[in-house]
Short mmCIF file of C-alpha atoms in Angstrom, two decimals:
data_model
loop_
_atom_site.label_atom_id
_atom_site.label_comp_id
_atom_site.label_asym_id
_atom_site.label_seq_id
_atom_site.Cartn_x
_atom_site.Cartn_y
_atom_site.Cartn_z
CA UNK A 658 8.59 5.50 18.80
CA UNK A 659 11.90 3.84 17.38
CA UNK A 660 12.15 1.53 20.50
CA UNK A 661 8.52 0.51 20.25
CA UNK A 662 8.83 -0.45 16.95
CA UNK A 663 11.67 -2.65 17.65
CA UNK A 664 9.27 -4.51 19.76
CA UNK A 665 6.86 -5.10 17.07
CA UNK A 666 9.91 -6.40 14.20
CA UNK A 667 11.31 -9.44 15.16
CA UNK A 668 11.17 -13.25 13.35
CA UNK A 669 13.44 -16.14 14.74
CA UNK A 670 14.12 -18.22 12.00
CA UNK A 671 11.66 -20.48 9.96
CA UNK A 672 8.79 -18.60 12.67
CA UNK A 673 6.60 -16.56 11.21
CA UNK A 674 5.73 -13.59 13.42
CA UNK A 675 2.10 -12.12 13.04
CA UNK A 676 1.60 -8.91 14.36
CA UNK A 677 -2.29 -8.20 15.83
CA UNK A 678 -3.90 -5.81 13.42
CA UNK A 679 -4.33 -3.51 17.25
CA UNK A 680 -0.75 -3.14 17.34
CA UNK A 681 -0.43 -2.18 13.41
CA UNK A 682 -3.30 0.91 13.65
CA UNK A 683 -1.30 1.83 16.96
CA UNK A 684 2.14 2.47 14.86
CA UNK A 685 -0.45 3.56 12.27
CA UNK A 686 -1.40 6.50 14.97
CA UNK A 687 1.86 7.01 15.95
CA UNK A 688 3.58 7.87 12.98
CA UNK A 689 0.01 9.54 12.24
CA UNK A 690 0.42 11.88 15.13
CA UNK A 691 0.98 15.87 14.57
CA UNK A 692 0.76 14.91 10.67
CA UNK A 693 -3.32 13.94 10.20
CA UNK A 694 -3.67 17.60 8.50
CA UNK A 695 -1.14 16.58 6.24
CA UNK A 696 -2.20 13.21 5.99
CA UNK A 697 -6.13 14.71 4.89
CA UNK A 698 -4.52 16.80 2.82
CA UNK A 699 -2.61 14.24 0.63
CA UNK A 700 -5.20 11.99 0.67
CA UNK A 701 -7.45 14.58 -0.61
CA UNK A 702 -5.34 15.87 -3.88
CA UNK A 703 -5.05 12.24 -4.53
CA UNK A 704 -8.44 11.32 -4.59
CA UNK A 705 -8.83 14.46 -6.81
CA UNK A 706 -6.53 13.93 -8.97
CA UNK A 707 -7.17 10.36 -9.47
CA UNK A 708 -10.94 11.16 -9.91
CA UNK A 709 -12.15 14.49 -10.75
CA UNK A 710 -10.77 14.68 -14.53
CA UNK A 711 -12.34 11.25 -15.87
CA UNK A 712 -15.83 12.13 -14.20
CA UNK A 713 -15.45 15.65 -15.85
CA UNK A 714 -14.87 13.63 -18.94
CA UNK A 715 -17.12 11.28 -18.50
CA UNK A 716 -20.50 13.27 -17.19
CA UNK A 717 -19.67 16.58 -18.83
CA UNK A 718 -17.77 15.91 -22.03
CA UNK A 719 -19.57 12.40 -22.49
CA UNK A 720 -16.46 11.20 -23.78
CA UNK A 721 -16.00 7.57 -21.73
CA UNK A 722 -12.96 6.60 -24.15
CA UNK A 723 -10.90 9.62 -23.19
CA UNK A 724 -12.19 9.00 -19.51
CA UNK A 725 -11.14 5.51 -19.30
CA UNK A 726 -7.84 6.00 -21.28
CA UNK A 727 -7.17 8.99 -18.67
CA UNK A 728 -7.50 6.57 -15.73
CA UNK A 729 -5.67 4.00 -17.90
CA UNK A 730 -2.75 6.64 -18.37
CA UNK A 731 -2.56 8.22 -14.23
CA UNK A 732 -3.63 6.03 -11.83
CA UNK A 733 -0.52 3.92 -11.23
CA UNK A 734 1.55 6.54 -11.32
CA UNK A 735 -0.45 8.54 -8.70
CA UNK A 736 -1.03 5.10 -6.31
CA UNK A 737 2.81 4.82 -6.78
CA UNK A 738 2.99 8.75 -5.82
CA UNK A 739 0.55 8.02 -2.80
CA UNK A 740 2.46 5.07 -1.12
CA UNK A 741 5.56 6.95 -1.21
CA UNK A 742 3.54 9.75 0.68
CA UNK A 743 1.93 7.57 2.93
CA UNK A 744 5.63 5.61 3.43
CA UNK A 745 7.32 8.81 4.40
CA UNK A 746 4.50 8.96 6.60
CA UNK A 747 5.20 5.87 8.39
CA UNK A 748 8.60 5.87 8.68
CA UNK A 749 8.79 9.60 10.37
CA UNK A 750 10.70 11.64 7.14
CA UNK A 751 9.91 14.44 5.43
CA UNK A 752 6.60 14.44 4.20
CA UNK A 753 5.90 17.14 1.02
CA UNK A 754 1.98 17.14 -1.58
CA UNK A 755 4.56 16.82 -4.22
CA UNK A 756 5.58 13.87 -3.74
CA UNK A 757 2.44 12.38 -4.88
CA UNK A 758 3.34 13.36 -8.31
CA UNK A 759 6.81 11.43 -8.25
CA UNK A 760 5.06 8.40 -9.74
CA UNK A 761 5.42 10.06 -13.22
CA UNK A 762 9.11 10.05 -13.39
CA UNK A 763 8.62 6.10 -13.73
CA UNK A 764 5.27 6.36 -15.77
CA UNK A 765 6.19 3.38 -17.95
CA UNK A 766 6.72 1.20 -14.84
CA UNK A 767 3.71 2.84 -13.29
CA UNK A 768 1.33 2.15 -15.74
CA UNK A 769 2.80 -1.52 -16.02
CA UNK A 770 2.52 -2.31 -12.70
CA UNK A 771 -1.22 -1.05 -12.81
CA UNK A 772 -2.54 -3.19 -15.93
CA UNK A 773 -0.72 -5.84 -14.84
CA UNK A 774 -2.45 -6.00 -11.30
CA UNK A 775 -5.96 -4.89 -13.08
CA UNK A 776 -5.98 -7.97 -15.83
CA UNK A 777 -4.90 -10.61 -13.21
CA UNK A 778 -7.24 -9.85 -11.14
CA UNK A 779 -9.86 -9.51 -13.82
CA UNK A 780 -8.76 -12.85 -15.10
CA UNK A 781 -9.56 -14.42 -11.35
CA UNK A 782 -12.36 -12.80 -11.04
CA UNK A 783 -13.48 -14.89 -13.58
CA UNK A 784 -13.89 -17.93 -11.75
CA UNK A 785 -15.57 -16.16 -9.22
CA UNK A 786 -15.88 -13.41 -6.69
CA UNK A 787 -13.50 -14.65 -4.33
CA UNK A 788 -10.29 -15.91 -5.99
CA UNK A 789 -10.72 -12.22 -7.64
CA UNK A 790 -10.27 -11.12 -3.77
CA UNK A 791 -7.88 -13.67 -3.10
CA UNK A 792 -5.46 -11.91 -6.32
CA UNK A 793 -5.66 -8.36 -5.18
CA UNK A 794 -4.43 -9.45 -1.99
CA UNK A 795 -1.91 -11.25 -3.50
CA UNK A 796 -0.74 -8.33 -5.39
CA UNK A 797 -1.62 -6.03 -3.05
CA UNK A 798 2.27 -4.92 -1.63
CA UNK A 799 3.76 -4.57 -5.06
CA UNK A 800 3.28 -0.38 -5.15
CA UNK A 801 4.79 -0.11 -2.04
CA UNK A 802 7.50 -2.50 -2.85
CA UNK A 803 8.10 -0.50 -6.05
CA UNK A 804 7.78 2.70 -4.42
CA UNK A 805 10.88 2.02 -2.05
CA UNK A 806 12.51 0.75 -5.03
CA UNK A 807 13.16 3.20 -7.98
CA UNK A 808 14.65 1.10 -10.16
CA UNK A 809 12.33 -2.43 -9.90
CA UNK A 810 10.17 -3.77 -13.04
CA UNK A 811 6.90 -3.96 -12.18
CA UNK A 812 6.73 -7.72 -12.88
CA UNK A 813 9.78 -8.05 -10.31
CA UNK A 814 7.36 -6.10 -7.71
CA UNK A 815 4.26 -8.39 -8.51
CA UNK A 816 6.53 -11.43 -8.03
CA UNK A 817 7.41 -10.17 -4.25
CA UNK A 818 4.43 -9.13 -3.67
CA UNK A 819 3.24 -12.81 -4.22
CA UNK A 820 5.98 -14.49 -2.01
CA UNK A 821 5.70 -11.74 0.55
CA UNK A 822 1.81 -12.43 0.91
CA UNK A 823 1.85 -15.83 0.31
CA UNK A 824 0.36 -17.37 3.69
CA UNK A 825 -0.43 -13.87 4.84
CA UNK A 826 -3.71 -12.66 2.71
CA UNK A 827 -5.13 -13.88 5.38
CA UNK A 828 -3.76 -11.27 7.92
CA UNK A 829 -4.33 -8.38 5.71
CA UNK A 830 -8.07 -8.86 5.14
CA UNK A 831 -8.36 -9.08 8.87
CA UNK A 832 -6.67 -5.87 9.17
CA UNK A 833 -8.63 -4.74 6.55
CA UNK A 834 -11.53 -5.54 8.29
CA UNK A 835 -10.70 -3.87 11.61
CA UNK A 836 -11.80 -0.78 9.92
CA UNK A 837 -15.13 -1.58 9.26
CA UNK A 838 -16.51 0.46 12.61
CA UNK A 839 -14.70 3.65 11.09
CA UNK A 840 -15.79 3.16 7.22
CA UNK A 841 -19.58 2.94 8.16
CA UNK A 842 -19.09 6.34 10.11
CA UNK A 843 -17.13 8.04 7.55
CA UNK A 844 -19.67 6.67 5.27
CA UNK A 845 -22.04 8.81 7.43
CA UNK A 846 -20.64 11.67 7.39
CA UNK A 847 -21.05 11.91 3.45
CA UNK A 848 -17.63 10.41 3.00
CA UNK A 849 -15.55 13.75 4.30
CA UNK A 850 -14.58 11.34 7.00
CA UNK A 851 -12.57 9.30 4.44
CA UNK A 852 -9.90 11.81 4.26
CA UNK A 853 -8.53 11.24 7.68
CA UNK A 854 -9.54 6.99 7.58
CA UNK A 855 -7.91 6.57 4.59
CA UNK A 856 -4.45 7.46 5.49
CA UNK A 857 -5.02 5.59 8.64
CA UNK A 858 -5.76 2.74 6.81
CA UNK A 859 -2.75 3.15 4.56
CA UNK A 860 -0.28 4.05 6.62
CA UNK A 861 -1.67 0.54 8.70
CA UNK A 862 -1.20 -1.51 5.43
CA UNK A 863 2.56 0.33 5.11
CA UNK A 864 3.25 -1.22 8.87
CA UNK A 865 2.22 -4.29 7.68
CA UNK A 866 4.13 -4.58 4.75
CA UNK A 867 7.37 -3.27 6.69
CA UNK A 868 6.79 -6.18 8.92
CA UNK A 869 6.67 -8.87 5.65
CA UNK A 870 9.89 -9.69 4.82
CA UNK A 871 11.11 -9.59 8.81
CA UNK A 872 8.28 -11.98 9.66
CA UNK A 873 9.08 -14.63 7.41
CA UNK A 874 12.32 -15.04 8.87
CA UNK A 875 14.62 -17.54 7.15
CA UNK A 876 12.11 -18.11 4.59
CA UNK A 877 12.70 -14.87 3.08
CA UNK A 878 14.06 -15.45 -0.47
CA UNK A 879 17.82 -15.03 -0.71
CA UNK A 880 19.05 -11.22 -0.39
CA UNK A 881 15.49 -10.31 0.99
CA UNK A 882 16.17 -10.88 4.54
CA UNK A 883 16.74 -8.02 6.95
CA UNK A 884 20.29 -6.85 8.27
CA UNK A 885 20.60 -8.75 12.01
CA UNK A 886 18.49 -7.23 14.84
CA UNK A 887 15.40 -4.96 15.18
CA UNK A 888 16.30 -1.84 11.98
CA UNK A 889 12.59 -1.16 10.92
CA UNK A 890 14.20 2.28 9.21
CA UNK A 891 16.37 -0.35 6.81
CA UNK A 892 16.23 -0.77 3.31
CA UNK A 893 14.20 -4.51 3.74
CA UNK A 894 13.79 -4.85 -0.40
CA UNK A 895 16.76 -4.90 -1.39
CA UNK A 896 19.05 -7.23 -2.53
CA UNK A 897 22.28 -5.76 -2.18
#
């Protein structure tokens, strides 16, 4: 699997290499394969997690203050807690449930990074329907950016996030889109068949923003350039 990947990460300078959403699901499978119970799983307690208490509180208890400030409180520390899950996935180490807790041990940056995303792309949505779109794309990379990098401010992940994308929304929706097949048949199945599609489609959007900084080649921003030659198991955020 290493050497195929090598095939798929590579940028010659000021080219930007776009890889075919086809070959992104095929990593997605590969690093998929002998984990999808896992994968279910994971995807599973998250949605649970994420879900269950704030409909209790909402359709049992009535309360839709405690519900809202519940999903307020959790949710970006459980989507932080998710992409490392679904990372670990992707790049072939040790997978564990737990680790879609780890989110809370930064809930401050968690919960920053989530209200931040939410009220920009409130504020878009504004205009209109589309440059609502248009922003959650944008910021669409910055929990897995965080998530392989403890120590970043959420604002410093939103601001990646928009140079990483910028140029490439474009890409993403298509591979986005490439799912829609699968999503009607899950949908079909009562949704039970989103526990295996969604990791698929996760673990696809974690190839994808693997590729980012590689693909822009020398138009990375300083420090965010990859070490020379084909190293998709690097440390690609950082600017050390």
């Amino acid at each position: 699997r290493e050497g195929k990947e090598m095939n798929y990460y590579y940028a010659e300078s000021n080219i930007t290499v776009t890889i075919p959403s086809r070959d992104l699901r095929t990593l997605a499978r590969e690093s998929l394969a002998g984990k999808w119970k896992i994968a279910a799983v994971g995807t599973l307690v998250f949605m649970a997690v994420v879900s269950l208490p704030s409909m209790i509180l909402l359709t049992v208890l009535h309360n839709s203050f405690a519900a809202d400030l519940y999903t307020i409180l959790v949710t970006g520390a459980f989507s932080l807690g998710y992409s490392v899950f679904i990372l670990n996935i992707f790049r072939n180490k040790e997978v564990d449930y737990a680790q879609i807790f780890c989110g809370f041990e930064r809930i401050l940056k968690t919960m920053g990074l989530y209200l931040y995303i939410c009220l920009f792309v409130f504020l878009w949505s504004l205009l209109f329907v589309i440059p609502g779109i248009v922003a959650a794309y944008r910021y669409s990379m910055a929990t897995y950016i965080m998530a392989e990098n403890p120590g970043m401010q959420a604002t410093e992940a939103i601001e990646r996030s928009k140079a990483l994308m910028d140029g490439r929304k474009g890409d993403l929706f298509c591979l986005d889109l490439s799912f829609i097949g699968w999503a009607l048949l899950a949908t079909l199945t009562a949704g039970i068949g989103y526990l295996w599609l969604t990791p698929y489609m996760t673990v696809s959007r974690a190839a994808f923003c693997r590729n980012l900084p590689r693909s822009m080649g020398d138009r990375a921003p300083n420090g965010w350039q990859p070490n020379p030659g084909p190293q998709p198991g690097g440390d690609w955020y950082s600017q050390n």
